[in-house]
């Protein structure tokens, strides 16, 4: 029975190692190393596990520095593990002091690795990244276009400087023009790519072509280098997917084995490590991490913005105003306006949640036959907009209680959603621009009159 | 100037995207080119066959078919007679999928054929029955060939060479004979083989070279399945695997959560129970973004309400005089009402946000207590940010879902909309940055009408159109 178990454990670990290797992780130790790590024996095992942890964490977190020496590795790994929420005694500074690297055993590293593997969906994320590389016939995400903005830095720029320096404004306009040109170009080549993609997909699904008489083998070999490359890529991808499926099949056993590791660790627990004794060292006020500070800054900025918004909103209107307004309106019109408003608010809330429904994630396109398949589409959020949506039910972080994952999406429903999103964005942009136009006109009206100049706004474009 | 750098960065991102798309286009073109020559070869052969034999084809065809049928029956007898216990499915020889597919669309076996595995071994049907079906369908299907005109598809080519079809069916049959190794009466097999080509192929004299070349081709195709077929089979295999993977990914694994719980139990009592610093950071970012959007929305709504108020000449909230009600509701009032509703909604959202932000702050403080002071080592200040995907607890699938579409237009529309949404998002961000940075100075400070013109166009029209500034020299 024991022998059986250990053999099974070895198989399971081997399948994990194979999967990790196919995912492109470096420094994957062998199954034997894993087993030895359980028993806390061997210096080389420790080193290997540090490296493994480092490479895993590199892939899953954005470590913004490059360090290769082992001592640096140590602090990075600890920091990264802390960022993942792992709280073992050797990571944190406790009243007992920080544990030096030499004392950290391989078993602890193994448990840490298990933690990283189990929290979130690390393997799936790695699989996704790797499959994006290998599968060129998938629709890549478009999220790359809108980089997250640095909220604070722009607000500090002196507006006056802009206006005074003519050249800068002109340059800005020029760059804007270039950007618009880029947009148009992107749209047109995107169309071309979609057309070619469809052709490739349709010829891959339909039974096709070659008669059994190759006219000349050389001709074939020349033309099909692209195909050969694609075939190789597909083979790698298939192997990867198979390794993943194999791993999923054996996963429960792995976790049982990890349980046993934790057992053996607990049995060896040192006196200082007991739960009661671990309490945080109260940090001194002078904080010296730039990024820690950045977090705090971010929070403060958020609070400030919210406060400003809140007070602004309070001052702007009162509820009685609205009531008075509503008396005047027709019931239908009222409803329509309310619906529009609800849509807009929903769109606003949706804009910051990073869900794939808005189409910005990656997809694997597959050409469907003429008959429609049964609809497996399970949306993460209700597809229809309810008027109550503006009551804050869709804030980030509270996304969906159901937590259903999307496996298959119909193009038609995605098109509808994307069109909604496009309309929303266009609407918002239009509102903002209109507001700005009015603002500029009002502010400069008196001055222009004084100077004797009339500003004639351009006629709106008929789309 | 940070505005310029923002626009530059946007241009750079677009260029990166462009290179990626161009790369993809090249790859697809190459793949299509690799597919085409094989199709074109086939077409050429068929065309030449057509040109030579068209007038007499009908008669000859019938003759050939009869011969073929006889041969097949003979083969069947031979097989059934000498090896009754042999399981036809043990035939190890690979069945050629392209040959199968040339036999006609109507066959139920075709889908099975294309979904064969990498080695192309067909185990879905008995070769004998297949041959039979072949022969039956062959007679039925050849009549319907004229109607098929599928683009770029040699099967649907109306001038399909019958001779080549026959040749290929003979090869099919030959292969089924050849591949059953250990077939005792090899001599009779060979007989069949040799009798095969002379009959159906053509009335030409050069039959042995034909036979040998056909045989050679058979062997060649045994050894090297074309990359194309391999690719097709790999793709179908891959989509199958993906379906399985997608189905599996969401299944919770009880042992895993058990392990996580146990490890958590070993942490300090004061350790926050869930989440992680990276998560909190990501949420703060998201909320900040939302807040920025909301504040811009708020500003524009406020401006609009003020503007409509000024244009309509009434206080918001006071009822207009009866005179205004003649034509029904004015658009001014509608937009005003809309703005007011929006502001109300915004207020609710802001209230929720504040609560959420309060929670986040508490979380952050809890994490902060545990933050390590790294005194030692040069690499002490290593910034870490989580790649939001994997730490996301909201059940969002990280694996790419399958997008099923029905036509090229649909795919193009999906792609266009995705890109458009991304670009619009970029535009909105830029506009927000612009309006944040370009603060309108007070009136006396405005030096230059040209500057005003530029600002108006950038902020008010997205840089697409410009207002006109005209000197008003007319005396009033």
Short mmCIF file of N, CA, C and O in Angstrom, two decimals, chain A residues 59 62 65 79 91 128 136-137 140 144-145 163 173 175 180 182-183 185 192-193 199 207 209-210 212 215 223 230 237 242 259 263 278 280 283 287-289 295 303 317 322 334 340 344 359 361 364 366 368 396 407 409-411 422 431 437 452 454 456, chain B residues 2 8-9 17-18 24 28-29 32 34 39 41 98 153 171 228 231 235 237-238 258 262 267-268 270 286 301 307 317 337-338 344 356 361 368 371-372 374 381-382 385 387 390 398 401-405 415 418 420 423 426 454-455 460 462 468 470 472:
data_model
loop_
_atom_site.label_atom_id
_atom_site.label_comp_id
_atom_site.label_asym_id
_atom_site.label_seq_id
_atom_site.Cartn_x
_atom_site.Cartn_y
_atom_site.Cartn_z
N UNK A 59 7.01 34.65 -13.55
CA UNK A 59 6.01 34.57 -14.60
C UNK A 59 4.67 35.09 -14.16
O UNK A 59 3.90 35.61 -14.95
N UNK A 62 4.61 40.63 -11.78
CA UNK A 62 5.48 41.52 -12.54
C UNK A 62 6.61 41.97 -11.64
O UNK A 62 6.48 42.93 -10.90
N UNK A 65 12.48 44.00 -11.78
CA UNK A 65 13.94 44.16 -11.69
C UNK A 65 14.58 42.84 -12.05
O UNK A 65 13.94 41.80 -12.04
N UNK A 79 9.50 38.57 -0.88
CA UNK A 79 8.60 39.69 -1.12
C UNK A 79 7.44 39.27 -2.00
O UNK A 79 6.28 39.59 -1.72
N UNK A 91 8.80 34.12 6.04
CA UNK A 91 8.63 35.25 5.12
C UNK A 91 8.63 36.57 5.87
O UNK A 91 9.13 37.57 5.38
N UNK A 128 -2.66 29.98 -20.60
CA UNK A 128 -3.19 30.96 -21.53
C UNK A 128 -2.08 31.70 -22.22
O UNK A 128 -2.07 31.89 -23.44
N UNK A 136 -1.43 30.68 -33.43
CA UNK A 136 -1.53 31.97 -34.11
C UNK A 136 -2.92 32.20 -34.65
O UNK A 136 -3.23 33.28 -35.13
N UNK A 137 -3.76 31.19 -34.61
CA UNK A 137 -5.09 31.37 -35.13
C UNK A 137 -6.09 31.75 -34.05
O UNK A 137 -7.26 31.46 -34.14
N UNK A 140 -6.13 37.65 -30.45
CA UNK A 140 -5.41 38.12 -29.25
C UNK A 140 -6.17 39.25 -28.58
O UNK A 140 -7.03 39.86 -29.18
N UNK A 144 -4.03 45.78 -24.96
CA UNK A 144 -2.74 46.44 -25.00
C UNK A 144 -2.85 47.89 -25.42
O UNK A 144 -1.94 48.68 -25.20
N UNK A 145 -3.97 48.26 -26.02
CA UNK A 145 -4.06 49.61 -26.54
C UNK A 145 -4.26 50.66 -25.48
O UNK A 145 -3.82 51.79 -25.63
N UNK A 163 -0.56 76.58 -22.97
CA UNK A 163 -1.14 77.61 -23.80
C UNK A 163 -0.11 78.61 -24.27
O UNK A 163 -0.21 79.16 -25.35
N UNK A 173 -1.24 68.70 -31.83
CA UNK A 173 -2.22 68.46 -32.89
C UNK A 173 -1.67 67.52 -33.93
O UNK A 173 -2.36 66.64 -34.44
N UNK A 175 0.64 65.24 -33.53
CA UNK A 175 0.70 63.88 -33.00
C UNK A 175 -0.70 63.26 -32.99
O UNK A 175 -0.87 62.07 -33.26
N UNK A 180 -4.57 59.41 -35.17
CA UNK A 180 -5.81 59.08 -35.86
C UNK A 180 -5.52 58.26 -37.09
O UNK A 180 -6.24 57.33 -37.45
N UNK A 182 -3.02 56.26 -37.47
CA UNK A 182 -2.72 54.90 -36.99
C UNK A 182 -3.99 54.12 -36.74
O UNK A 182 -4.09 52.92 -37.05
N UNK A 183 -4.96 54.77 -36.14
CA UNK A 183 -6.22 54.09 -35.86
C UNK A 183 -6.86 53.58 -37.13
O UNK A 183 -7.30 52.43 -37.21
N UNK A 185 -5.48 52.99 -39.93
CA UNK A 185 -4.67 51.92 -40.50
C UNK A 185 -4.93 50.60 -39.80
O UNK A 185 -5.06 49.54 -40.42
N UNK A 192 -8.33 42.94 -42.95
CA UNK A 192 -7.61 42.01 -43.80
C UNK A 192 -7.25 40.75 -43.03
O UNK A 192 -7.41 39.63 -43.51
N UNK A 193 -6.80 40.95 -41.81
CA UNK A 193 -6.42 39.78 -41.03
C UNK A 193 -7.60 38.88 -40.76
O UNK A 193 -7.51 37.65 -40.83
N UNK A 199 -10.31 32.47 -43.96
CA UNK A 199 -9.94 31.53 -45.02
C UNK A 199 -9.13 30.37 -44.47
O UNK A 199 -9.37 29.21 -44.81
N UNK A 207 -12.89 19.32 -45.28
CA UNK A 207 -11.99 18.35 -45.88
C UNK A 207 -11.56 18.89 -47.23
O UNK A 207 -12.37 19.43 -47.96
N UNK A 209 -8.64 19.24 -50.45
CA UNK A 209 -7.56 19.32 -51.42
C UNK A 209 -6.88 18.02 -51.79
O UNK A 209 -7.41 17.22 -52.46
N UNK A 210 -5.67 17.84 -51.29
CA UNK A 210 -4.71 17.26 -52.22
C UNK A 210 -5.13 15.88 -52.68
O UNK A 210 -5.57 15.04 -51.89
N UNK A 212 -4.04 12.31 -54.17
CA UNK A 212 -2.96 11.51 -53.62
C UNK A 212 -1.75 11.51 -54.53
O UNK A 212 -0.87 10.70 -54.38
N UNK A 215 2.67 16.13 -57.04
CA UNK A 215 3.30 16.30 -58.35
C UNK A 215 4.81 16.27 -58.21
O UNK A 215 5.50 15.64 -58.98
N UNK A 223 6.84 24.87 -50.41
CA UNK A 223 5.66 25.66 -50.10
C UNK A 223 5.19 25.45 -48.69
O UNK A 223 4.51 26.28 -48.13
N UNK A 230 3.80 25.64 -38.56
CA UNK A 230 2.51 25.64 -37.89
C UNK A 230 2.23 24.28 -37.29
O UNK A 230 1.72 24.16 -36.17
N UNK A 237 1.57 22.57 -28.84
CA UNK A 237 0.36 22.96 -28.14
C UNK A 237 -0.45 21.75 -27.71
O UNK A 237 -0.96 21.69 -26.59
N UNK A 242 -2.40 18.17 -23.59
CA UNK A 242 -2.50 16.82 -23.04
C UNK A 242 -1.88 16.75 -21.66
O UNK A 242 -2.42 16.10 -20.75
N UNK A 259 -0.59 17.48 1.41
CA UNK A 259 -1.11 17.41 2.79
C UNK A 259 -0.14 16.67 3.70
O UNK A 259 0.11 17.08 4.84
N UNK A 263 1.77 17.85 6.99
CA UNK A 263 1.77 17.06 8.23
C UNK A 263 3.15 16.94 8.80
O UNK A 263 3.39 17.21 9.98
N UNK A 278 3.70 34.41 16.63
CA UNK A 278 3.97 35.24 15.46
C UNK A 278 3.11 36.48 15.50
O UNK A 278 1.90 36.42 15.36
N UNK A 280 3.30 40.71 14.20
CA UNK A 280 4.12 41.59 13.36
C UNK A 280 4.94 42.55 14.19
O UNK A 280 4.51 43.01 15.24
N UNK A 283 6.16 48.51 12.53
CA UNK A 283 7.12 49.14 11.64
C UNK A 283 7.36 50.57 12.04
O UNK A 283 6.49 51.27 12.51
N UNK A 287 9.23 54.90 6.05
CA UNK A 287 9.08 53.80 5.14
C UNK A 287 10.04 54.00 3.99
O UNK A 287 10.12 55.08 3.44
N UNK A 288 10.74 52.99 3.66
CA UNK A 288 11.69 53.17 2.58
C UNK A 288 11.39 52.37 1.33
O UNK A 288 12.24 52.16 0.50
N UNK A 289 10.15 51.85 1.17
CA UNK A 289 9.92 51.23 -0.13
C UNK A 289 9.21 52.20 -1.01
O UNK A 289 8.19 52.71 -0.64
N UNK A 295 1.55 52.60 -3.07
CA UNK A 295 0.24 52.07 -2.72
C UNK A 295 -0.51 53.02 -1.82
O UNK A 295 -1.69 53.32 -2.03
N UNK A 303 -9.06 58.47 -2.12
CA UNK A 303 -9.91 59.10 -1.11
C UNK A 303 -10.18 60.54 -1.44
O UNK A 303 -11.32 61.02 -1.35
N UNK A 317 -27.04 69.92 -6.92
CA UNK A 317 -28.49 69.96 -7.10
C UNK A 317 -29.14 69.39 -5.86
O UNK A 317 -28.51 68.82 -4.99
N UNK A 322 -35.33 67.69 -8.98
CA UNK A 322 -35.66 66.59 -9.87
C UNK A 322 -37.14 66.32 -9.85
O UNK A 322 -37.77 66.06 -10.87
N UNK A 334 -40.06 59.88 -19.89
CA UNK A 334 -39.38 59.68 -18.62
C UNK A 334 -38.70 58.33 -18.59
O UNK A 334 -37.52 58.20 -18.23
N UNK A 340 -31.99 55.24 -20.59
CA UNK A 340 -30.70 55.69 -21.14
C UNK A 340 -29.70 55.94 -20.03
O UNK A 340 -28.53 55.58 -20.12
N UNK A 344 -26.10 54.17 -19.30
CA UNK A 344 -24.84 54.90 -19.18
C UNK A 344 -24.13 54.58 -17.88
O UNK A 344 -22.91 54.39 -17.84
N UNK A 359 -15.15 41.79 -24.59
CA UNK A 359 -14.48 41.39 -25.80
C UNK A 359 -13.00 41.71 -25.85
O UNK A 359 -12.36 41.53 -26.87
N UNK A 361 -10.69 40.27 -24.18
CA UNK A 361 -9.81 39.17 -23.86
C UNK A 361 -9.56 38.36 -25.13
O UNK A 361 -10.07 38.69 -26.18
N UNK A 364 -10.67 31.95 -29.05
CA UNK A 364 -10.28 31.00 -30.08
C UNK A 364 -11.43 30.91 -31.05
O UNK A 364 -12.48 30.38 -30.70
N UNK A 366 -13.79 29.61 -33.94
CA UNK A 366 -14.02 28.34 -34.61
C UNK A 366 -15.22 28.51 -35.51
O UNK A 366 -16.26 29.03 -35.12
N UNK A 368 -18.35 27.68 -37.45
CA UNK A 368 -19.45 26.79 -37.14
C UNK A 368 -20.13 26.39 -38.42
O UNK A 368 -20.20 27.16 -39.36
N UNK A 396 -16.63 47.09 -8.97
CA UNK A 396 -15.52 46.14 -9.14
C UNK A 396 -15.27 45.37 -7.86
O UNK A 396 -15.46 45.88 -6.78
N UNK A 407 -17.31 29.34 -21.48
CA UNK A 407 -16.57 28.37 -22.26
C UNK A 407 -16.75 28.61 -23.75
O UNK A 407 -15.83 28.44 -24.53
N UNK A 409 -18.65 31.23 -26.66
CA UNK A 409 -19.34 32.49 -26.90
C UNK A 409 -19.82 32.50 -28.34
O UNK A 409 -19.06 32.18 -29.25
N UNK A 410 -21.04 32.92 -28.51
CA UNK A 410 -21.53 33.07 -29.87
C UNK A 410 -21.14 34.43 -30.40
O UNK A 410 -21.24 35.42 -29.68
N UNK A 411 -20.73 34.44 -31.65
CA UNK A 411 -20.27 35.70 -32.21
C UNK A 411 -21.38 36.74 -32.20
O UNK A 411 -21.13 37.92 -31.97
N UNK A 422 -19.51 50.12 -27.68
CA UNK A 422 -19.08 51.16 -28.59
C UNK A 422 -20.00 52.36 -28.49
O UNK A 422 -19.53 53.51 -28.44
N UNK A 431 -20.53 63.48 -25.00
CA UNK A 431 -20.96 64.32 -23.88
C UNK A 431 -19.82 65.19 -23.38
O UNK A 431 -19.96 66.39 -23.16
N UNK A 437 -16.98 72.14 -25.25
CA UNK A 437 -17.27 73.18 -26.24
C UNK A 437 -18.02 74.32 -25.58
O UNK A 437 -17.67 75.49 -25.72
N UNK A 452 -13.46 91.85 -30.50
CA UNK A 452 -14.14 91.99 -31.77
C UNK A 452 -14.00 90.77 -32.65
O UNK A 452 -14.04 90.85 -33.88
N UNK A 454 -15.38 86.85 -33.52
CA UNK A 454 -16.50 85.93 -33.34
C UNK A 454 -16.01 84.52 -33.58
O UNK A 454 -15.32 84.24 -34.56
N UNK A 456 -16.94 80.92 -34.55
CA UNK A 456 -17.99 80.12 -35.18
C UNK A 456 -17.61 78.65 -35.06
O UNK A 456 -16.65 78.22 -35.69
N UNK B 2 4.14 66.07 -20.63
CA UNK B 2 3.60 64.73 -20.42
C UNK B 2 2.44 64.42 -21.35
O UNK B 2 2.19 63.27 -21.67
N UNK B 8 2.40 60.13 -27.67
CA UNK B 8 3.46 59.32 -28.28
C UNK B 8 3.36 57.87 -27.87
O UNK B 8 3.52 56.96 -28.68
N UNK B 9 3.08 57.70 -26.61
CA UNK B 9 2.96 56.33 -26.12
C UNK B 9 1.80 55.62 -26.82
O UNK B 9 1.91 54.45 -27.19
N UNK B 17 0.88 47.11 -32.10
CA UNK B 17 -0.28 46.31 -32.50
C UNK B 17 -0.25 46.07 -34.00
O UNK B 17 -0.54 44.97 -34.48
N UNK B 18 0.12 47.11 -34.73
CA UNK B 18 0.16 47.00 -36.18
C UNK B 18 1.17 45.95 -36.62
O UNK B 18 0.89 45.12 -37.49
N UNK B 24 0.88 38.48 -38.27
CA UNK B 24 -0.17 37.48 -38.42
C UNK B 24 -0.61 37.34 -39.86
O UNK B 24 -0.79 36.23 -40.36
N UNK B 28 -0.58 33.99 -42.08
CA UNK B 28 -1.76 33.39 -42.69
C UNK B 28 -1.58 33.26 -44.19
O UNK B 28 -1.97 32.26 -44.80
N UNK B 29 -0.97 34.30 -44.79
CA UNK B 29 -0.79 34.24 -46.25
C UNK B 29 0.10 33.07 -46.63
O UNK B 29 -0.15 32.37 -47.60
N UNK B 32 -1.84 29.92 -46.38
CA UNK B 32 -2.78 29.77 -47.49
C UNK B 32 -2.05 29.42 -48.76
O UNK B 32 -2.53 28.62 -49.57
N UNK B 34 0.66 27.75 -48.93
CA UNK B 34 1.03 26.34 -48.88
C UNK B 34 -0.16 25.46 -49.20
O UNK B 34 0.01 24.37 -49.74
N UNK B 39 -3.80 22.37 -53.97
CA UNK B 39 -5.09 22.39 -54.65
C UNK B 39 -4.89 22.64 -56.12
O UNK B 39 -5.54 22.03 -56.95
N UNK B 41 -2.33 21.98 -57.98
CA UNK B 41 -1.82 20.79 -58.66
C UNK B 41 -2.95 19.88 -59.04
O UNK B 41 -3.07 19.42 -60.17
N UNK B 98 -6.92 12.28 -47.69
CA UNK B 98 -7.27 13.05 -48.90
C UNK B 98 -7.91 12.18 -49.95
O UNK B 98 -8.77 12.62 -50.69
N UNK B 153 -11.77 24.32 -54.25
CA UNK B 153 -11.88 22.98 -53.71
C UNK B 153 -11.93 22.01 -54.87
O UNK B 153 -12.86 22.03 -55.65
N UNK B 171 -6.49 2.92 -55.79
CA UNK B 171 -5.42 2.94 -54.79
C UNK B 171 -5.96 2.65 -53.41
O UNK B 171 -5.34 1.97 -52.62
N UNK B 228 -0.25 19.12 -45.01
CA UNK B 228 -1.59 19.65 -44.97
C UNK B 228 -2.53 18.77 -44.16
O UNK B 228 -3.24 19.23 -43.27
N UNK B 231 -1.75 18.88 -40.66
CA UNK B 231 -2.21 20.10 -40.04
C UNK B 231 -3.68 20.04 -39.73
O UNK B 231 -4.12 20.41 -38.64
N UNK B 235 -5.26 20.18 -36.09
CA UNK B 235 -6.18 21.24 -35.67
C UNK B 235 -7.44 20.67 -35.05
O UNK B 235 -7.93 21.18 -34.05
N UNK B 237 -7.68 17.83 -33.62
CA UNK B 237 -7.29 17.27 -32.32
C UNK B 237 -7.18 18.37 -31.30
O UNK B 237 -7.65 18.25 -30.17
N UNK B 238 -6.58 19.47 -31.72
CA UNK B 238 -6.37 20.56 -30.78
C UNK B 238 -7.70 21.14 -30.31
O UNK B 238 -7.86 21.43 -29.12
N UNK B 258 -8.66 22.12 0.63
CA UNK B 258 -8.31 21.57 1.94
C UNK B 258 -6.87 21.92 2.28
O UNK B 258 -6.55 22.36 3.40
N UNK B 262 -5.38 24.31 5.34
CA UNK B 262 -4.40 23.83 6.33
C UNK B 262 -3.20 24.74 6.39
O UNK B 262 -2.68 25.04 7.47
N UNK B 267 -0.53 30.03 9.52
CA UNK B 267 -0.10 31.43 9.58
C UNK B 267 -0.42 32.01 10.93
O UNK B 267 -1.14 31.44 11.73
N UNK B 268 0.08 33.20 11.12
CA UNK B 268 -0.16 33.85 12.39
C UNK B 268 -1.64 34.17 12.55
O UNK B 268 -2.37 34.32 11.59
N UNK B 270 -2.87 36.85 13.45
CA UNK B 270 -3.18 38.21 13.04
C UNK B 270 -3.07 38.40 11.55
O UNK B 270 -3.21 39.51 11.05
N UNK B 286 -8.16 49.73 -9.88
CA UNK B 286 -9.43 49.71 -10.59
C UNK B 286 -10.36 50.80 -10.10
O UNK B 286 -11.01 51.51 -10.86
N UNK B 301 -21.41 66.48 -16.96
CA UNK B 301 -22.84 66.62 -16.68
C UNK B 301 -23.13 67.95 -16.01
O UNK B 301 -24.12 68.61 -16.32
N UNK B 307 -25.16 74.68 -18.71
CA UNK B 307 -25.34 75.28 -20.04
C UNK B 307 -26.81 75.31 -20.43
O UNK B 307 -27.30 76.31 -20.94
N UNK B 317 -35.61 73.42 -12.02
CA UNK B 317 -36.51 73.13 -10.92
C UNK B 317 -37.72 74.04 -10.89
O UNK B 317 -38.78 73.65 -10.42
N UNK B 337 -33.07 67.09 -17.65
CA UNK B 337 -33.56 66.01 -16.80
C UNK B 337 -32.60 64.83 -16.80
O UNK B 337 -32.31 64.24 -15.77
N UNK B 338 -32.11 64.55 -17.99
CA UNK B 338 -31.19 63.43 -18.10
C UNK B 338 -29.94 63.68 -17.29
O UNK B 338 -29.46 62.80 -16.57
N UNK B 344 -27.67 62.07 -10.14
CA UNK B 344 -28.18 61.30 -9.02
C UNK B 344 -27.57 59.90 -8.97
O UNK B 344 -27.14 59.42 -7.92
N UNK B 356 -16.52 51.12 -0.36
CA UNK B 356 -15.55 50.16 -0.84
C UNK B 356 -14.14 50.62 -0.55
O UNK B 356 -13.28 49.84 -0.15
N UNK B 361 -9.04 50.39 2.38
CA UNK B 361 -8.04 51.02 3.24
C UNK B 361 -7.77 50.16 4.48
O UNK B 361 -6.62 49.98 4.89
N UNK B 368 -0.26 46.15 5.69
CA UNK B 368 0.91 46.99 5.88
C UNK B 368 1.65 46.65 7.16
O UNK B 368 2.86 46.81 7.25
N UNK B 371 4.31 44.25 6.54
CA UNK B 371 5.27 44.52 5.48
C UNK B 371 6.69 44.47 6.02
O UNK B 371 7.02 45.07 7.01
N UNK B 372 7.52 43.76 5.33
CA UNK B 372 8.86 43.57 5.83
C UNK B 372 9.73 44.78 5.61
O UNK B 372 9.70 45.38 4.56
N UNK B 374 13.05 45.71 4.67
CA UNK B 374 14.20 45.02 4.12
C UNK B 374 15.42 45.87 4.32
O UNK B 374 15.65 46.85 3.62
N UNK B 381 14.78 47.02 -2.66
CA UNK B 381 13.59 47.73 -3.09
C UNK B 381 13.12 47.24 -4.44
O UNK B 381 13.32 47.85 -5.46
N UNK B 382 12.51 46.09 -4.40
CA UNK B 382 12.11 45.46 -5.64
C UNK B 382 10.61 45.60 -5.81
O UNK B 382 9.84 44.96 -5.09
N UNK B 385 4.28 44.00 -8.74
CA UNK B 385 2.87 44.26 -9.03
C UNK B 385 2.27 42.97 -9.55
O UNK B 385 2.89 42.29 -10.33
N UNK B 387 0.21 40.54 -11.82
CA UNK B 387 -0.48 40.49 -13.10
C UNK B 387 -1.89 40.08 -12.76
O UNK B 387 -2.18 38.94 -12.50
N UNK B 390 -4.19 36.23 -12.57
CA UNK B 390 -4.28 35.00 -11.80
C UNK B 390 -4.74 35.24 -10.38
O UNK B 390 -5.24 34.33 -9.73
N UNK B 398 -9.52 32.54 -17.05
CA UNK B 398 -8.32 33.00 -17.71
C UNK B 398 -8.08 32.30 -19.03
O UNK B 398 -7.30 32.78 -19.84
N UNK B 401 -12.05 31.47 -24.18
CA UNK B 401 -13.23 30.73 -24.58
C UNK B 401 -13.31 30.61 -26.10
O UNK B 401 -12.65 31.35 -26.82
N UNK B 402 -14.13 29.68 -26.53
CA UNK B 402 -14.26 29.45 -27.96
C UNK B 402 -15.30 30.38 -28.53
O UNK B 402 -16.40 30.48 -28.02
N UNK B 403 -14.94 31.04 -29.58
CA UNK B 403 -15.88 31.95 -30.23
C UNK B 403 -16.39 31.27 -31.48
O UNK B 403 -15.62 31.02 -32.40
N UNK B 404 -17.68 30.97 -31.50
CA UNK B 404 -18.20 30.31 -32.69
C UNK B 404 -18.87 31.34 -33.58
O UNK B 404 -19.72 32.11 -33.14
N UNK B 405 -18.48 31.33 -34.81
CA UNK B 405 -19.05 32.29 -35.74
C UNK B 405 -19.48 31.55 -36.98
O UNK B 405 -19.04 30.44 -37.24
N UNK B 415 -14.07 41.34 -34.93
CA UNK B 415 -12.73 41.90 -34.83
C UNK B 415 -12.76 43.42 -34.92
O UNK B 415 -12.07 44.12 -34.15
N UNK B 418 -14.06 44.84 -31.70
CA UNK B 418 -13.10 44.74 -30.59
C UNK B 418 -12.05 45.82 -30.70
O UNK B 418 -11.72 46.49 -29.73
N UNK B 420 -12.28 48.57 -32.37
CA UNK B 420 -12.90 49.88 -32.24
C UNK B 420 -13.11 50.23 -30.77
O UNK B 420 -12.87 51.35 -30.35
N UNK B 423 -9.81 51.20 -29.32
CA UNK B 423 -9.37 52.51 -29.76
C UNK B 423 -10.19 53.62 -29.13
O UNK B 423 -9.66 54.67 -28.77
N UNK B 426 -9.00 54.24 -25.77
CA UNK B 426 -7.79 55.04 -25.83
C UNK B 426 -8.14 56.51 -26.02
O UNK B 426 -7.58 57.40 -25.37
N UNK B 454 -6.96 76.27 -31.46
CA UNK B 454 -6.38 74.94 -31.28
C UNK B 454 -6.98 74.21 -30.10
O UNK B 454 -7.32 73.02 -30.17
N UNK B 455 -7.12 74.95 -29.02
CA UNK B 455 -7.65 74.30 -27.82
C UNK B 455 -9.08 73.83 -28.07
O UNK B 455 -9.47 72.73 -27.70
N UNK B 460 -12.76 70.12 -28.00
CA UNK B 460 -14.16 70.07 -28.35
C UNK B 460 -14.48 69.18 -29.55
O UNK B 460 -15.58 68.69 -29.70
N UNK B 462 -12.02 66.79 -30.84
CA UNK B 462 -11.09 65.69 -30.99
C UNK B 462 -10.04 65.95 -32.04
O UNK B 462 -9.49 65.02 -32.63
N UNK B 468 -13.94 78.55 -36.64
CA UNK B 468 -13.47 79.71 -37.41
C UNK B 468 -13.54 80.93 -36.53
O UNK B 468 -14.51 81.14 -35.82
N UNK B 470 -13.58 84.87 -36.70
CA UNK B 470 -13.82 85.92 -37.70
C UNK B 470 -13.79 87.26 -37.00
O UNK B 470 -14.37 87.43 -35.94
N UNK B 472 -14.98 90.65 -36.31
CA UNK B 472 -16.29 91.28 -36.48
C UNK B 472 -16.09 92.78 -36.69
O UNK B 472 -15.99 93.55 -35.75
#
